[in-house]
Short mmCIF file of C-alpha atoms and ligand atoms in Angstrom, two decimals:
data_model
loop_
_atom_site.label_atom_id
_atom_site.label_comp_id
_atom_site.label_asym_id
_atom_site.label_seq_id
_atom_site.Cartn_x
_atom_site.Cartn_y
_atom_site.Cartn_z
CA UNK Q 11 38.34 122.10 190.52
CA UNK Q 12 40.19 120.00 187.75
CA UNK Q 13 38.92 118.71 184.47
CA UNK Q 14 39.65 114.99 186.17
CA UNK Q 15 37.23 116.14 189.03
CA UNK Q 16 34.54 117.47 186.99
CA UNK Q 17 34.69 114.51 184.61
CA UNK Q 18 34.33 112.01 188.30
CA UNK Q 19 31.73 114.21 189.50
CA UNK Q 20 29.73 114.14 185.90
CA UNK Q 21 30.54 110.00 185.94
CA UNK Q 22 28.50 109.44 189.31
CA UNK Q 23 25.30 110.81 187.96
CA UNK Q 24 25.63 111.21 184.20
CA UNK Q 25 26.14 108.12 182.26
CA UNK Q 26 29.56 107.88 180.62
CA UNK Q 27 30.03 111.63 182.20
CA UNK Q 28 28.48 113.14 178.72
CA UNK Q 29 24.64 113.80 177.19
CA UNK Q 30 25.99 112.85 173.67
CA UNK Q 31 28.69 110.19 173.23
CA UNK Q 32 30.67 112.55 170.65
CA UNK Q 33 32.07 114.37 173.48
CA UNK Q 34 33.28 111.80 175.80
CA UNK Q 35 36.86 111.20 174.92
CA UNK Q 36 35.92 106.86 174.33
CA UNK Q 37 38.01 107.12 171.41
CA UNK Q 38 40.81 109.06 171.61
CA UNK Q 39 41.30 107.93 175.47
CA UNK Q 40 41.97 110.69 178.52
CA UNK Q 41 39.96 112.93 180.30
CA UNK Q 42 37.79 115.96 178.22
CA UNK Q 43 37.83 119.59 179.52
CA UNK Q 44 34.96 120.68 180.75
CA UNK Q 45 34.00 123.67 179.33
CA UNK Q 46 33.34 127.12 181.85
CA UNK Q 47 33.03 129.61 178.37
CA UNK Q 48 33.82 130.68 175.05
CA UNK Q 49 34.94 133.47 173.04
CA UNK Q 50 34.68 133.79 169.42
CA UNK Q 51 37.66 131.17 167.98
CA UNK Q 52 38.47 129.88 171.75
CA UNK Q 53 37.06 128.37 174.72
CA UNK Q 54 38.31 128.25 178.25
CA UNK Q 55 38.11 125.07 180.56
CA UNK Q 56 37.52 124.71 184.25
CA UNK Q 57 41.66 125.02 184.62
CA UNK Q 58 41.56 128.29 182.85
CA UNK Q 59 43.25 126.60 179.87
CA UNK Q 60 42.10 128.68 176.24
CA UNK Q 61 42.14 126.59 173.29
CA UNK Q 62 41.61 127.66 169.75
CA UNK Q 63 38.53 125.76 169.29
CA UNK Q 64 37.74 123.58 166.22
CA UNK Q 65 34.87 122.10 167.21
CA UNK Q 66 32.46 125.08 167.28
CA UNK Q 67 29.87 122.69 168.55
CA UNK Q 68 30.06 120.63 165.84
CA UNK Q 69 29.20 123.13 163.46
CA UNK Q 70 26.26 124.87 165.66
CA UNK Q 71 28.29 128.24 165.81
CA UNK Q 72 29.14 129.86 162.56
CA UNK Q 73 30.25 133.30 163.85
CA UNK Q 74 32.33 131.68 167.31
CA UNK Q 75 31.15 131.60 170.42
CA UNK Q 76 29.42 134.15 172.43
CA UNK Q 77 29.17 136.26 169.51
CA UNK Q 78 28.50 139.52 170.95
CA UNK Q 79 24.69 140.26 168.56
CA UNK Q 80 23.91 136.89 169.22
CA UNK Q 81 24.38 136.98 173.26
CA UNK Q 82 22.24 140.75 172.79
CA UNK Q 83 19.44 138.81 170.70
CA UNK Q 84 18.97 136.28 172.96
CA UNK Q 85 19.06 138.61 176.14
CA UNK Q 86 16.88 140.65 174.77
CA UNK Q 87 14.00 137.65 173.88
CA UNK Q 88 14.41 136.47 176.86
CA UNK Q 89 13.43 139.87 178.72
CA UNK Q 90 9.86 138.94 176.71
CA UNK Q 91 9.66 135.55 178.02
CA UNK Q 92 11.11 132.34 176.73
CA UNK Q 93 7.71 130.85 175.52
CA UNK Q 94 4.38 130.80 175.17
CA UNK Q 95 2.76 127.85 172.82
CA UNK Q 96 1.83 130.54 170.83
CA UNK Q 97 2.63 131.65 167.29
CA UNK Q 98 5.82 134.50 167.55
CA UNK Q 99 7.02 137.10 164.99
CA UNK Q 100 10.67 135.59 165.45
CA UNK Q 101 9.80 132.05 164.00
CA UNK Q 102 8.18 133.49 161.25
CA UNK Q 103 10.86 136.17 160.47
CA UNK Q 104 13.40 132.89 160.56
CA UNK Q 105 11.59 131.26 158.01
CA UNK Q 106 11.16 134.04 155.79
CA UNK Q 107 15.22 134.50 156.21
CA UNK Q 108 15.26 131.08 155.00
CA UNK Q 109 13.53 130.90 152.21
CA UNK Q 110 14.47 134.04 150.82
CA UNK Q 111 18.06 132.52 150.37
CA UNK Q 112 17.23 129.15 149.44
CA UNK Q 113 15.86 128.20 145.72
CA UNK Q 114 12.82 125.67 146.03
CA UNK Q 115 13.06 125.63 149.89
CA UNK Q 116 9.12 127.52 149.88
CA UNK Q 117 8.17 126.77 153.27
CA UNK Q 118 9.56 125.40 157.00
CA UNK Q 119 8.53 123.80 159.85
CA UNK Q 120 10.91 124.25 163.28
CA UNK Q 121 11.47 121.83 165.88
CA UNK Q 122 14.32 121.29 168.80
CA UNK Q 123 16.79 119.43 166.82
CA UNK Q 124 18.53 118.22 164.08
CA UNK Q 125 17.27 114.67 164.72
CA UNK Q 126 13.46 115.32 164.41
CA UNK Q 127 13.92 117.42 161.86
CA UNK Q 128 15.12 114.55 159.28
CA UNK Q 129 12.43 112.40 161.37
CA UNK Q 130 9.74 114.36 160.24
CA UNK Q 131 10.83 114.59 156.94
CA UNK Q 132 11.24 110.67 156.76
CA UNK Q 133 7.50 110.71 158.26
CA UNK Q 134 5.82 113.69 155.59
CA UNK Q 135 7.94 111.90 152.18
CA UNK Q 136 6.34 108.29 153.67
CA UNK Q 137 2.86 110.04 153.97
CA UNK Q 138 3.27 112.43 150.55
CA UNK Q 139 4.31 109.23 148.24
CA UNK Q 140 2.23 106.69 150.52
CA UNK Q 141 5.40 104.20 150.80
CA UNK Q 142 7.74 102.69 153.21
CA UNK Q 143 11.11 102.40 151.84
CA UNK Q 144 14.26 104.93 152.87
CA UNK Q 145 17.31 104.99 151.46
CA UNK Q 146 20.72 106.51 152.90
CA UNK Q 147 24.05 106.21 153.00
CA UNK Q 148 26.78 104.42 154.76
CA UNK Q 149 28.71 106.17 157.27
CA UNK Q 150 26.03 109.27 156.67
CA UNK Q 151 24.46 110.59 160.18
CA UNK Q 152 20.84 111.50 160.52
CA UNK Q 153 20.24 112.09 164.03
CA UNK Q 154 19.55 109.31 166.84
CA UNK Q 155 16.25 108.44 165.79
CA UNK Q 156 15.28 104.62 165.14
CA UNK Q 157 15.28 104.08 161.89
CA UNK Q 158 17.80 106.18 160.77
CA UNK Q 159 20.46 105.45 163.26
CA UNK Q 160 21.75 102.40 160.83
CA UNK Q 161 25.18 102.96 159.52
CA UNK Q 162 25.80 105.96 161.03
CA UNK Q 163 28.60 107.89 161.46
CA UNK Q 164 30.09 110.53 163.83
CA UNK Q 165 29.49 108.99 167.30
CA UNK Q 166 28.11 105.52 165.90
CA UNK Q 167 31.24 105.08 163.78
CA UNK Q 168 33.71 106.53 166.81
CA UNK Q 169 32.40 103.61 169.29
CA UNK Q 170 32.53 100.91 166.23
CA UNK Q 171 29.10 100.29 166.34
CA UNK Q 172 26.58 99.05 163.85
CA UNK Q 173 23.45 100.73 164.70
CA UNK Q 174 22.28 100.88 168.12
CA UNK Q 175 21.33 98.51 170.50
CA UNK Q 176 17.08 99.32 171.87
CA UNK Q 177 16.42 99.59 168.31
CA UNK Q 178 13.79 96.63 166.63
CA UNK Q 179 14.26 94.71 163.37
CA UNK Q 180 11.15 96.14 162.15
CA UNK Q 181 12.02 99.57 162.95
CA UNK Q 182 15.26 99.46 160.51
CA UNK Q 183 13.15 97.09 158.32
CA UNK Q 184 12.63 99.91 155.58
CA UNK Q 185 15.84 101.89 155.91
CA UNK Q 186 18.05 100.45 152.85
CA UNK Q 187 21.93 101.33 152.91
CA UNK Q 188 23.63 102.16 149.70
CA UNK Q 189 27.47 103.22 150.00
CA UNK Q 190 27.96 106.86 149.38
CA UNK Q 191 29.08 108.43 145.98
CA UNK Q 192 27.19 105.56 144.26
CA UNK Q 193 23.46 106.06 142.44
CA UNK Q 194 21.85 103.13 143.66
CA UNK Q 195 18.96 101.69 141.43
CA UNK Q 196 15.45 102.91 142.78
CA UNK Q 197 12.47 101.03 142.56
CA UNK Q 198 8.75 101.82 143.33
CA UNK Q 199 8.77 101.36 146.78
CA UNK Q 200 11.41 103.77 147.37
CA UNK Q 201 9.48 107.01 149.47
CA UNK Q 202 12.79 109.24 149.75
CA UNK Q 203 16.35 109.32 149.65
CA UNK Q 204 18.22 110.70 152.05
CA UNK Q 205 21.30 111.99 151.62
CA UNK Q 206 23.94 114.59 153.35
CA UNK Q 207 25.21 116.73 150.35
CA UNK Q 208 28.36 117.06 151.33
CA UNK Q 209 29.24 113.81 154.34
CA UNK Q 210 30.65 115.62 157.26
CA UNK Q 211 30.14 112.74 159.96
CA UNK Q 212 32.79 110.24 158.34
CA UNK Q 213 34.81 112.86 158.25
CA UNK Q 214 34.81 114.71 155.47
CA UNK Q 215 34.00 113.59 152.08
CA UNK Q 216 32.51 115.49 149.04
CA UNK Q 217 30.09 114.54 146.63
CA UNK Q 218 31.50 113.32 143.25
CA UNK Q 219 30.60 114.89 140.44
CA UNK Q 220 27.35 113.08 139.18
CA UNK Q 221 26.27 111.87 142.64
CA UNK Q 222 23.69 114.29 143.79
CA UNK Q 223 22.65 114.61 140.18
CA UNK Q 224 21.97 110.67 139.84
CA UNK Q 225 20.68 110.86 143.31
CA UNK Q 226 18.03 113.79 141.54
CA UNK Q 227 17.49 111.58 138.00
CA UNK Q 228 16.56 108.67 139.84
CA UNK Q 229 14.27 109.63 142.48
CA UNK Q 230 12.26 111.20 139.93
CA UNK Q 231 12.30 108.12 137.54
CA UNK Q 232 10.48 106.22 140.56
CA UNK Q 233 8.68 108.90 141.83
CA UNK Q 234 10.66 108.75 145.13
CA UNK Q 235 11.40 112.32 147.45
CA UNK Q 236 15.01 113.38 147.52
CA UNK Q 237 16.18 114.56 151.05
CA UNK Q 238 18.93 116.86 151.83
CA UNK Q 239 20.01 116.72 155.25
CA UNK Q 240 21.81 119.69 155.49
CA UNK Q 241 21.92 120.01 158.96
CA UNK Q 242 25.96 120.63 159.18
CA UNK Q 243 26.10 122.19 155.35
CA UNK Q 244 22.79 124.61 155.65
CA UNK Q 245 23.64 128.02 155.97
CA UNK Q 246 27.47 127.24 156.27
CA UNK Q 247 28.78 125.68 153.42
CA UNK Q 248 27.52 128.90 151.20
CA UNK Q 249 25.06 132.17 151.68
CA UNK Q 250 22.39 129.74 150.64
CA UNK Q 251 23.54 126.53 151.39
CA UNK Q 252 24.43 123.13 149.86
CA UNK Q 253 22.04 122.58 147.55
CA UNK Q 254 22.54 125.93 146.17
CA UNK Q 255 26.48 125.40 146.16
CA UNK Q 256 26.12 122.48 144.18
CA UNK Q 257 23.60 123.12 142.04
CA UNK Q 258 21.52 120.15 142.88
CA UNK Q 259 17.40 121.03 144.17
CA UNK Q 260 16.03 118.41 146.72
CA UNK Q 261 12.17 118.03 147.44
CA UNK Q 262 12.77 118.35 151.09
CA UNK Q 263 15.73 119.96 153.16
CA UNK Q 264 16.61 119.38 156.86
CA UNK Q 265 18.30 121.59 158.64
CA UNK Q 266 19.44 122.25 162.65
CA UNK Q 267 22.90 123.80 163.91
CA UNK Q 268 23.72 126.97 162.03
CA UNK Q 269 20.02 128.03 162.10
CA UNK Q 270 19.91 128.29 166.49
CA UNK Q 271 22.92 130.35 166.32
CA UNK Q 272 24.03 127.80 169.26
CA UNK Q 273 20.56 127.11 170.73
CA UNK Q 274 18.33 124.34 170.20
CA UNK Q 275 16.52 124.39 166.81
CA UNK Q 276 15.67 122.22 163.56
CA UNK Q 277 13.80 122.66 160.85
CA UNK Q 278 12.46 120.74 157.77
CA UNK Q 279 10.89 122.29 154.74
CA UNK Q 280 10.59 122.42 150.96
CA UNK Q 281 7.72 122.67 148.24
CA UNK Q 282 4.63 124.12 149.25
CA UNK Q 283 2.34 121.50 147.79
CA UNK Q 284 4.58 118.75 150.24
CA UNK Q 285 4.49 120.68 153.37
CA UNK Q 286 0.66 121.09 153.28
CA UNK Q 287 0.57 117.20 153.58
CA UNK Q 288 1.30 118.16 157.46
CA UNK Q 289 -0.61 118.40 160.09
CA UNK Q 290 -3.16 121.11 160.42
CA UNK Q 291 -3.71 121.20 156.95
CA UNK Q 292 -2.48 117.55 156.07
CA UNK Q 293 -2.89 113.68 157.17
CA UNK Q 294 1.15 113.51 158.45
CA UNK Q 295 1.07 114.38 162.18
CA UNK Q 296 4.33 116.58 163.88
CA UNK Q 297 4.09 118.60 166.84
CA UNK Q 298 6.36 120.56 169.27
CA UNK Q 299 6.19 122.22 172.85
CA UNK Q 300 9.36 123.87 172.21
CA UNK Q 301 9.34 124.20 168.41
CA UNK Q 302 9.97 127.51 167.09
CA UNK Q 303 11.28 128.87 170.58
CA UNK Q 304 11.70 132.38 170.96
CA UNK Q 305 15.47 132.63 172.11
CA UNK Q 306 16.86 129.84 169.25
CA UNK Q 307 14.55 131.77 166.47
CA UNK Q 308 16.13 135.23 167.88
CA UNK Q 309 19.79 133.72 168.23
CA UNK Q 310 19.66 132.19 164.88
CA UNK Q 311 18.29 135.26 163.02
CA UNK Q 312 20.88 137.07 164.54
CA UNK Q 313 23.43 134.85 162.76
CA UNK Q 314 21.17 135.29 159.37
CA UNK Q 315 21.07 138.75 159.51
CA UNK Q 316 25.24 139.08 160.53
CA UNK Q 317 26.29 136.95 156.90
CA UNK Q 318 26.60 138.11 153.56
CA UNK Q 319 27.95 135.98 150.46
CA UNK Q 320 31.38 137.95 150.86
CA UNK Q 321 31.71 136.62 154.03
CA UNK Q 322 31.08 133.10 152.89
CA UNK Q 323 33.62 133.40 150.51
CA UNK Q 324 36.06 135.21 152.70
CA UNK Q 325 35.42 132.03 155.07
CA UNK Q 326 36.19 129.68 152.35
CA UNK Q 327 39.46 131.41 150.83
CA UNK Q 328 41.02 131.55 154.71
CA UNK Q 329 39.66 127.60 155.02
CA UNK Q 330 41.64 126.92 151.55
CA UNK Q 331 45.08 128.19 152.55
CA UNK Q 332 44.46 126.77 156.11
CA UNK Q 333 43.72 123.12 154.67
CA UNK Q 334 46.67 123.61 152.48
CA UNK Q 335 49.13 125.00 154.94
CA UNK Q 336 47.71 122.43 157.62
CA UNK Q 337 48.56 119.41 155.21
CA UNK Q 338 52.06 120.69 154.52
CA UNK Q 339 53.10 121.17 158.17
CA UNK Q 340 52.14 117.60 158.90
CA UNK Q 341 53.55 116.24 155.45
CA UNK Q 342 57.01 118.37 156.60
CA UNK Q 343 57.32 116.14 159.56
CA UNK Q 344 56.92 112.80 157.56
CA UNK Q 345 52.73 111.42 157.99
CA UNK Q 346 50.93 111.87 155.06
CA UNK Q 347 47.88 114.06 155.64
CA UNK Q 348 44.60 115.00 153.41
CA UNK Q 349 42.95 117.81 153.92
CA UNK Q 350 39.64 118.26 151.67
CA UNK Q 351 37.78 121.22 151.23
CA UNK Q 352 34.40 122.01 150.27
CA UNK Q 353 33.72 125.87 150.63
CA UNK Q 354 34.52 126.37 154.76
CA UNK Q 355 34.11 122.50 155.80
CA UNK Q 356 37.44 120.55 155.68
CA UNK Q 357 38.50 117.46 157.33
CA UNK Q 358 41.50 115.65 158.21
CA UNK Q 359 43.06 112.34 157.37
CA UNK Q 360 45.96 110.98 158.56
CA UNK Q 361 48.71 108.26 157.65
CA UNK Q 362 52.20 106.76 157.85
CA UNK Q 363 51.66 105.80 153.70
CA UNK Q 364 50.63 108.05 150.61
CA UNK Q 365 46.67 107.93 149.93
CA UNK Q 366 44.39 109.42 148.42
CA UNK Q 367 41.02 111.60 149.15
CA UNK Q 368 38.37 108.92 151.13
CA UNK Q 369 35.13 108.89 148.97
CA UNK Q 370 33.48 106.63 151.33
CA UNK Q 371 32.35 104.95 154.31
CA UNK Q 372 34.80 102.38 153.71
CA UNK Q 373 37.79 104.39 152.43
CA UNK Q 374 37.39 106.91 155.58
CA UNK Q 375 37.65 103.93 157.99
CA UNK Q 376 40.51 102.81 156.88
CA UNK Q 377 42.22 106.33 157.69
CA UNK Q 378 40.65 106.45 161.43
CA UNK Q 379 41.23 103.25 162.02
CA UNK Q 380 45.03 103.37 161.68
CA UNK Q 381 45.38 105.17 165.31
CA UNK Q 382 47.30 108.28 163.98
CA UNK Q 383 44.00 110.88 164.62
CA UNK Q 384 43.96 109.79 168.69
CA UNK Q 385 47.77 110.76 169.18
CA UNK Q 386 47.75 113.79 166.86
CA UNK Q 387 44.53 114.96 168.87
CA UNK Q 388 46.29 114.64 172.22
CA UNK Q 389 49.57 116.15 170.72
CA UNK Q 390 47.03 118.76 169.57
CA UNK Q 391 45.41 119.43 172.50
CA UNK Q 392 48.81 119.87 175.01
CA UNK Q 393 49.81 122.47 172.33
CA UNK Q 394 46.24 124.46 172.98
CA UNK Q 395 44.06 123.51 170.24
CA UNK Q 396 41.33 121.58 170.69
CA UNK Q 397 40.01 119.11 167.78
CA UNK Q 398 37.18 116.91 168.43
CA UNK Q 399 37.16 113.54 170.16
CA UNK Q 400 36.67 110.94 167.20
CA UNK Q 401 38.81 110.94 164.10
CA UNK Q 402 35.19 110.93 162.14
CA UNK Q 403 34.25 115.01 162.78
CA UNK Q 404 35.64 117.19 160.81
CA UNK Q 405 37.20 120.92 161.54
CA UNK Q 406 34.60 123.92 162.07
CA UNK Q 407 36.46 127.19 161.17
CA UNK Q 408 34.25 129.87 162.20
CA UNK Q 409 33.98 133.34 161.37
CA UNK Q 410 35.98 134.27 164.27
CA UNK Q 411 39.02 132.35 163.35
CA UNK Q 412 41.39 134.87 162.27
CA UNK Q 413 44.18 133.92 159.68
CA UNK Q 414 46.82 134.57 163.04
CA UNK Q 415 44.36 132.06 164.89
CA UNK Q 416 44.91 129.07 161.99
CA UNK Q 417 48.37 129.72 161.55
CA UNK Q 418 49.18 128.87 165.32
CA UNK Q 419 46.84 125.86 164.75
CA UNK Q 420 49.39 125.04 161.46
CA UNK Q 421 52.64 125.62 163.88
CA UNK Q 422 50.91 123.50 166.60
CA UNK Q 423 50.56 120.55 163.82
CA UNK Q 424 53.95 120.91 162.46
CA UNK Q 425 55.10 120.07 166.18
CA UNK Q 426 52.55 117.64 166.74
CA UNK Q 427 53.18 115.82 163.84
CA UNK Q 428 57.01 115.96 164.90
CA UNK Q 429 56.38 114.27 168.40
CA UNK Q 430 54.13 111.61 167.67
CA UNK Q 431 56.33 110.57 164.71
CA UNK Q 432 59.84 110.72 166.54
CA UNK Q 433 58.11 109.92 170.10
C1 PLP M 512 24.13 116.94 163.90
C2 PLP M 512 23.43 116.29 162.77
C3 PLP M 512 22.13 115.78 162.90
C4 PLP M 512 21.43 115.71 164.24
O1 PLP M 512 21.18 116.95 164.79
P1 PLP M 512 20.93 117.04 166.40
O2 PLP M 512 20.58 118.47 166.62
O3 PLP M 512 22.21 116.61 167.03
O4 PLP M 512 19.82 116.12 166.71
C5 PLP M 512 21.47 115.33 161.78
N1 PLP M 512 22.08 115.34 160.58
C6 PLP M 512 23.34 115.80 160.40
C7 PLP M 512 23.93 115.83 159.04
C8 PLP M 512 24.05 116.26 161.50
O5 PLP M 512 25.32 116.65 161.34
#
C-alpha cells in the first residue's frame, strides 16, 4: 500500500487523517508518509522510502529511533507487566536521575504528557501563591490545554489560528500574553510566569541576554512563580538542561519528550516546600492512571543513563558546523537563510531578502509566512530528508546523526535551494 492509500484509509475514520495536527501536511500541502519504522537518524515509510529524519518526534528521541538500550529497557519492563497503580522502583529511579542533574529541581511529579505537565504546574503556582493570573508568551506552546492554548505556536501558528475554537472566555480570562524577549511589568495578581527558555515552537528563537533574568527579578518583586517549560529544552539542550545552560533557576520546571525516551511521559517539579502543596500532602489536587508508567520510566532512564556532558557537547559542536554549513548551501544558491543555534536545537528561516535572527512571535511570522519553508520542505523531502510539516518546528539532530548523515542533508539543501529558486 501507498502513502496516498494509507493517508485515505486514516481520512475515513481519523479526523484530518492525524491524532495531532503537526503532522498532517495542512501547511505545506501533499500527502505525509506514513511511517512503518525507524532507525537511529532515519525512518522508513510504507513505500520503503528511508529519510534522514529531522523530526525525531519533535524532539521526543534524543539518541534516534529504536535505539537499541532503549528497545532492551522497554522489552524487558514489559516482561514485568506494563502497570499496576502501584508505586515502581523505575519512577522513582527517574526522578532521582533528574534531580541529581538539575540545580533547584528537588522533587517531580510524572504524568502522560507534556501538556498536563505545564497544567499542573499552572494549577500548584495558582494554589501555592493563592492567585489567578498567568502570564506567557506569544507564539510560545504549552500543550493543548484550555487556558494555555492562547497564542500558541507550533500547530496553532501552522493552521493561522488564534487560540482554539471549544475554548470559553473565562477559561483564557487569566492567561495574559506578553511578546517574547520582553520583561513585562508584574503586578500582584500575577501567580506564575510561564515561559519556554529557549522558544522552539515559533521556530527557533533564543532568549536575549537579560530576558530570563528580568523574567527571574520580576517574579520575585511580586511574589509571582517563574515556570520553565522545558519540555523540548530539558535534558537536550545540555547534561542538565536549560535552566542550567543559561544560568537562570525557575521555581517550577516542566518537562515531557526527552524524559520517555519516545514513550508517553511528563513531569513537573521544583522546590520541595512547592511540591508538598500537592495532593496527598497538599490542598492542589493531580492524579494519574498512567502516571509514572513502567515502560516510559524504563525507556527514559535508559536515555539518562546512555548521556554524559561530552556527549552534549559533541552534539552541539556537530549541530554548529551543520547550522553553518546548512545556511551556506542555501545562501550559495541565492535565498537568504538563518540558521540559529542554541547548544543542539537550531532552526531554519528562509527568504528571497537579507534579514536578520527572528526574536519574536512577530519577527518569525514574517519568515513562515513568505511561502519559501513549504517548497524547500517538498524539495527536501523528494531528495530523502524529511523536515517537519510547518515552517514553525525546528530541526532535531539526534545523537544518531552522524556528521556523513548532515552533510547529505547540506548537499540535499544546496539542490533544493537550486530548484525552487530557478524552478
Ligand atoms: C511538546 C510540548 C508541549 C506539550 O507536550 P505533549 O506531550 O505534546 O502534550 C509542551 N510544551 C512544550 C515546550 C512543548 O514543546
Amino acid at each position: 500500500m501507498t502513502n496516498q492509500s494509507w493517508f485515505e484509509r486514516a481520512l475515513a475514520v481519523i479526523p484530518g487523517g492525524v491524532d495531532s495536527p503537526v503532522r498532517s501536511f495542512a501547511s505545506v500541502g501533499g500527502v505525509p508518509y506514513t511511517v512503518v519504522s525507524g532507525e537511529g537518524a532515519y525512518v522508513t515509510d510504507v513505500e520503503g522510502t528511508r529519510y534522514i529524519d529531522l523530526v525525531q518526534s519533535y524532539g521526543a528521541s534524543l539518541l534516534g529511533h529504536a535505539h537499541p538500550e532503549v528497545v532492551a529497557a522497554v522489552r524487558e519492563a514489559a516482561g514485568r507487566g506494563t502497570t499496576f497503580g502501584a508505586p515502581t522502583p523505575g519512577e522513582v529511579v527517574l526522578a532521582e536521575a533528574m534531580t541529581s542533574r538539575v540545580p533547584g529541581l528537588e522533587q517531580v511529579r510524572f504524568v502522560s504528557s507534556g501538556t498536563e505537565a505545564t497544567m499542573s504546574a499552572v494549577r500548584l503556582a495558582r494554589g501555592v501563591t493563592g492567585r489567578d493570573r498567568v502570564v506567557k508568551f506569544d507564539g510560545c506552546y504549552h500543550g493543548h490545554s484550555d487556558a494555555l492554548l492562547v497564542a500558541g505556536g507550533s500547530g496553532v501558528a501552522q493552521l493561522g489560528l488564534p487560540g482554539s475554537a471549544g475554548v470559553t472566555a473565562g477559561a483564557v480570562a487569566d492567561t495574559v500574553v506578553e511578546p517574547y524577549n520582553v520583561v513585562p511589568t508584574l503586578d500582584e495578581t500575577v501567580a506564575a510566569v510561564l515561559v519556554e527558555p529557549v522558544a522552539a515552537n515559533m521556530n527557533l528563537v533564543a532568549p536575549q541576554s537579560g530576558f530570563l533574568e528580568g523574567l527571574r527579578e520580576e517574579c520575585d518583586r511580586v511574589g509571582a512563580l517563574l515556570i520553565f517549560d522545558e519540555v523540548i529544552t530539558g535534558f537536550r539542550v545540555d547534561f542538565a538542561g536549560a535552566s542550567a545552560y543559561l544560568g537562570v533557576t525557575p521555581d517550577l520546571w516542566c518537562f515531557g519528550k526527552v524524559i520517555g525516551g519516545g514513550l508517553p511521559i511528563g513531569a513537573f517539579g521544583g522546590r520541595r516546600d512547592i511540591l508538598a502543596s500537592l495532593a496527598p500532602t497538599g490542598p492542589v489536587y493531580q492524579a494519574g492512571t498512567l502516571s509514572g508508567n513502567p515502560l516510559a520510566t524504563a525507556a527514559g532512564l535508559a536515555v539518562l543513563a546512555r548521556v554524559t556532558p561530552a556527549l552534549y557537547e559533541d552534539l552541539s559542536a556537530r549541530v554548529a558546523r551543520f547550522a553553518h554549513d546548512l545556511r551556506e548551501a542555501i545562501e550559495g544558491a541565492g535565498l537568504f537563510a538563518r540558521t540559529p543555534v542554541v547548544g543542539p536545537l537550531t532552526g531554519l528561516y528562509l527568504a528571497r531578502e537579507p534579514f536578520e535572527d527572528p526574536v519574536d512571535y512577530a519577527t518569525s511570522r514574517e519568515c513562515a509566512q513568505n511561502g519559501l519553508y513549504r517548497e524547500f520542505f517538498h524539495a527536501m523531502l523528494r531528495r530523502g530528508v524529511a523536515l517537519a510539516p510547518g515552517a514553525y518546528e525546528i530541526m532535531f539532530v539526534s545523537m544518531a546523526h552522524t556528521d556523513e548523515d548532515l552533510a547529505r542533508v547540506v548537499s540535499a539543501a544546496a539542490s533544493a535551494a537550486t530548484a525552487i529558486r530557478h524552478p
